[in-house]
Coordinates of C-alpha atoms in Angstrom, one line a residue:
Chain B
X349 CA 0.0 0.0 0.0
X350 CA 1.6 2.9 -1.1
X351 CA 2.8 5.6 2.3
X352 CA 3.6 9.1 3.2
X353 CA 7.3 9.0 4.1
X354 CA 8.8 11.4 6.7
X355 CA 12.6 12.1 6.9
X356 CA 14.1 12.3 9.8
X357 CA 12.0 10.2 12.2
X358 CA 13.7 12.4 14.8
X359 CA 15.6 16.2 14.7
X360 CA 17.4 17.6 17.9
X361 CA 18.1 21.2 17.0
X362 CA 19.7 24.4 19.1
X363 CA 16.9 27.1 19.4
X364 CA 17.4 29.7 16.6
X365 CA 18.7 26.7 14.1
X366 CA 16.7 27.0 10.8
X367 CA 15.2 22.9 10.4
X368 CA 13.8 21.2 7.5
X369 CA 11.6 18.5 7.4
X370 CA 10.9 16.3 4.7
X371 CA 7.8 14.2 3.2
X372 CA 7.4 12.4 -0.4
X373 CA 3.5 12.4 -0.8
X374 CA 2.1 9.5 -2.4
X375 CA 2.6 9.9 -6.5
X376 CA -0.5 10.6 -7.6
X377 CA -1.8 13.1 -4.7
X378 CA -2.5 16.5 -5.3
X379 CA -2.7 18.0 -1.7
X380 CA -0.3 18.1 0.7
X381 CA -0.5 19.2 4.8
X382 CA 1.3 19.7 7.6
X383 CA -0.2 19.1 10.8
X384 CA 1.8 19.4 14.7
X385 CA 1.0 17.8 17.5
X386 CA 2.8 18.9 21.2
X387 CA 3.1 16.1 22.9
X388 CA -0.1 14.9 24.3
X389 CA -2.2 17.6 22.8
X390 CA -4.3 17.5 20.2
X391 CA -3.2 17.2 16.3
X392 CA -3.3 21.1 14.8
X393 CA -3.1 22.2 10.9
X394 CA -0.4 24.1 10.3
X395 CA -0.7 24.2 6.4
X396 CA -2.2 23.1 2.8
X397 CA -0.7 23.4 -0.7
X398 CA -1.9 23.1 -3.9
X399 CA -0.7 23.3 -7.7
X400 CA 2.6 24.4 -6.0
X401 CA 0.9 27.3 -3.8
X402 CA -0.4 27.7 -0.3
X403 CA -4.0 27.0 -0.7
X404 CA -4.5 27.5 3.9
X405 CA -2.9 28.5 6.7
X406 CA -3.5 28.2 10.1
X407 CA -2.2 31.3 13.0
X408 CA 0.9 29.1 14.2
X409 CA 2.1 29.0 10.2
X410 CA 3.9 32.6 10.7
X411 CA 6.8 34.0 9.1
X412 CA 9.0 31.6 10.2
X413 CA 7.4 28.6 8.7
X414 CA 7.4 27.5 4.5
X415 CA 6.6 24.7 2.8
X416 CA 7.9 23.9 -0.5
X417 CA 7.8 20.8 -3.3
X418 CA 11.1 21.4 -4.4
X419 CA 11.1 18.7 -7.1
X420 CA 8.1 17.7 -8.0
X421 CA 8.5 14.7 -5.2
X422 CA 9.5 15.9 -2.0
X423 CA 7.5 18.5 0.5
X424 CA 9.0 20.1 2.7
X425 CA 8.4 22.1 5.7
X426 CA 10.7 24.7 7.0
X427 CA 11.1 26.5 10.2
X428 CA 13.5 29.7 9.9
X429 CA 14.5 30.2 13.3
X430 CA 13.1 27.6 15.8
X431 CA 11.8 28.7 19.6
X432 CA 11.5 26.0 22.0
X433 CA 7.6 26.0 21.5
X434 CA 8.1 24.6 18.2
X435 CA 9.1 20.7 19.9
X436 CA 6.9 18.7 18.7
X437 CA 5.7 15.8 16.0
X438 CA 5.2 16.9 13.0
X439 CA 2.9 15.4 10.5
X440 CA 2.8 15.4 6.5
X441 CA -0.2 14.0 4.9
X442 CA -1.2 13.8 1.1
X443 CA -4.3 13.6 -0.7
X444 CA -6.2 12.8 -3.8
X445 CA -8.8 15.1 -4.1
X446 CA -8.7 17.5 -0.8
X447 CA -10.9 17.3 1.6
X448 CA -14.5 16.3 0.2
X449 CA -14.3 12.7 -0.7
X450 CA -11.2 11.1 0.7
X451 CA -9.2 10.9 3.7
X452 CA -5.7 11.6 4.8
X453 CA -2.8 9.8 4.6
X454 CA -0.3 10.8 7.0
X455 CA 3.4 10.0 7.3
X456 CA 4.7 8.4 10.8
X457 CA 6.1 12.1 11.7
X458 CA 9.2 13.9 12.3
X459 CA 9.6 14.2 16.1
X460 CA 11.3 17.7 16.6
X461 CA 13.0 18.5 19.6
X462 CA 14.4 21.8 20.5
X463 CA 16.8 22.6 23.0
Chain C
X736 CA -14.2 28.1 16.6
X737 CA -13.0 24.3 17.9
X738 CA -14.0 21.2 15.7
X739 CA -14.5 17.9 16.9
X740 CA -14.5 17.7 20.4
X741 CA -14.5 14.2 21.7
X742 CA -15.8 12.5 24.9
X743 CA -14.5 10.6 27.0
X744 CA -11.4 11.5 26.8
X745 CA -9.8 8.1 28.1
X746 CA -12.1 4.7 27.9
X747 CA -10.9 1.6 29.3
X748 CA -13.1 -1.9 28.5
X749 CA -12.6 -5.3 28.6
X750 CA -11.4 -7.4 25.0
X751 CA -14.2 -9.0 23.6
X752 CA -17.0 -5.5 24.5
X753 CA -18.1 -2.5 22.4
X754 CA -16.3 0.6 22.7
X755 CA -18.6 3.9 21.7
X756 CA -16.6 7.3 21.5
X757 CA -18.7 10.2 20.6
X758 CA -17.5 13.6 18.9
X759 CA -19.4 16.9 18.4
X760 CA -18.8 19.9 16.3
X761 CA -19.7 23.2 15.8
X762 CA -19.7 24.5 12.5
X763 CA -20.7 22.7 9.4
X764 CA -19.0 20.2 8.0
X765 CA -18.2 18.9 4.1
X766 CA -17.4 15.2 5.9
X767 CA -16.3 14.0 9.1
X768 CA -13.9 11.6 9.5
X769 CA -12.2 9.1 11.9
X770 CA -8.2 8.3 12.6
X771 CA -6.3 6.0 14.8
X772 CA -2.9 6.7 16.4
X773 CA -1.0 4.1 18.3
X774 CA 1.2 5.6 20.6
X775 CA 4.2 7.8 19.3
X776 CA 2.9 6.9 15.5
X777 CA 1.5 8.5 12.8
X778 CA -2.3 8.8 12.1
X779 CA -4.2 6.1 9.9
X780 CA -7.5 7.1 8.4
X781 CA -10.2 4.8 9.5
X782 CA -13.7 5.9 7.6
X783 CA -15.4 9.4 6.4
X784 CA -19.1 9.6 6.0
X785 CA -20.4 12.7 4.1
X786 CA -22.6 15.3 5.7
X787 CA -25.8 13.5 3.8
X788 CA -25.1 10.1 5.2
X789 CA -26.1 8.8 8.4
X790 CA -24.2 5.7 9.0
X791 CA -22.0 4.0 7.6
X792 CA -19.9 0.8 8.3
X793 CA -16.2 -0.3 7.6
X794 CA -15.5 -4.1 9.5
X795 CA -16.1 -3.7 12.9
X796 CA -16.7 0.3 12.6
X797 CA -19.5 1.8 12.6
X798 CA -19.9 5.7 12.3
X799 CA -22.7 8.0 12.6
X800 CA -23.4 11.1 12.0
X801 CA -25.9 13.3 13.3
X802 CA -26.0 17.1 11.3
X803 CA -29.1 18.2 13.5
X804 CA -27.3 17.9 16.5
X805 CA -23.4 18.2 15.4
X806 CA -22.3 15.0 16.8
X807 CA -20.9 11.5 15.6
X808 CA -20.2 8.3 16.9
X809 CA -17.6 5.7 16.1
X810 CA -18.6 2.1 17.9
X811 CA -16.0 -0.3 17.8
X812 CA -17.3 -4.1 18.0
X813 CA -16.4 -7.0 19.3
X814 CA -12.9 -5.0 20.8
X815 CA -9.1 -6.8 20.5
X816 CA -6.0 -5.7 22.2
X817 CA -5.2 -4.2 19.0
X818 CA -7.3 -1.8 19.3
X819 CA -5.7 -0.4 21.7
X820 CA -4.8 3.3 20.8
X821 CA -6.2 7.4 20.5
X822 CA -8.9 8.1 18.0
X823 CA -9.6 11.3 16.6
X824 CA -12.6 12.8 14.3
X825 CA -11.7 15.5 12.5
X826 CA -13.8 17.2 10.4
X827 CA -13.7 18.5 7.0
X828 CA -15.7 21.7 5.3
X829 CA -14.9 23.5 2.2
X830 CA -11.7 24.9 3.4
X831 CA -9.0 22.9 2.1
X832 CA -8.2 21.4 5.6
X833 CA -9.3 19.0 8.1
X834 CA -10.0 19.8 11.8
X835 CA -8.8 17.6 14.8
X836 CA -10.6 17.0 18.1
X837 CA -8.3 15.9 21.2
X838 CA -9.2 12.4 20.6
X839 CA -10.2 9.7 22.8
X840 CA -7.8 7.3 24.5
X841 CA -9.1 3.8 24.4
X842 CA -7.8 0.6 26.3
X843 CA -8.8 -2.1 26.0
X844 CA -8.0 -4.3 28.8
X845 CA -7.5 -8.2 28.4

């Protein structure tokens, strides 16, 4: 069954270090996410692209956060200058068709830790 | 406004029983939609019924939805050890993003 993939599974980083995290969408998906979750909170949208644009945004996807397909294969997710608030798992997930008919796949997450 | 609020927040039942976890929302929705997420894993999408469906089934899930009232149910039947893990709805409008609750933690006890 084809699968979201996440690189790396897990990213220590110094406070003010720019990180990027990485996700190859399924092939033939046109949407792509990112979605945190701090730990034992609940899972929050940070961010949806389409046709190689931001299509939403939530309030915690500020200036410091972009999200890019580089290559036609990879999305990524970066964070310019990362504050200790910013620990946590971070999801990508792909998608046929958006959100009206199908769900979600989701990778198994980049566990970010800052220190 | 929050989407998908879920109750209980924690259920604990014996192998074998039903387990019933309940969401509720408060705008409307496109779809609504369940995930699973074993601890310290990624989210796996379980079923999605539409805002003009009422129930629907998938195995042992059953989901329904309830537009009057903003609320759905997921009832698991017939519970394994395996089922052990958080389950979130999330819902979906015509904003191209899906909306998490804080998810239920089920155990299921052998």
């Amino acid at each position: 069954e084809p699968e979201v993939t996440q690189t790396p599974s897990h990213q220590v980083t110094q406070m003010g270090q720019e990180v990027i995290l990485r996700c190859v969408p399924i092939s033939n998906h046109l949407y792509f996410y990112w979605y945190r979750q701090i730990l034992g909170q609940k899972v929050e949208f940070l961010v949806s692209f389409y046709n190689n644009e931001i299509s939403e945004k939530s309030e915690i996807f500020d200036d410091q956060f972009s999200v890019e397909r580089p290559d036609g294969s990879n999305f990524t997710l970066k964070i310019r200058s990362t504050k200790l608030e910013d620990s946590a798992m971070y999801f990508c997930a792909s998608s046929q068709s958006g959100v009206a008919n199908y769900g979600y796949t989701f990778g198994s997450g980049t566990r970010l830790t800052v220190v | 406004s929050q989407q998908g609020e879920e109750d209980p927040q924690a259920l604990s039942i014996q192998e074998g029983e039903n387990a019933t976890m309940n969401c509720s929302y408060k705008t409307s929705i496109n779809n609504l939609q369940w995930y699973r997420q074993n601890s310290g894993r990624g989210l796996v999408h379980l079923i999605l019924i539409r805002s003009n469906e009422r129930e629907k089934h998938s195995g042992r899930l059953r989901v329904t939805l309830d537009t009057s009232k903003k609320s759905s149910s997921l009832l698991i039947t017939a519970s394994r050890a395996a089922d052990t893990a958080s389950y979130f709805c999330a819902s979906g409008n015509r904003d191209d993003k899906i909306i998490f609750g804080k998810g239920t933690r089920l155990h299921i006890l052998p």
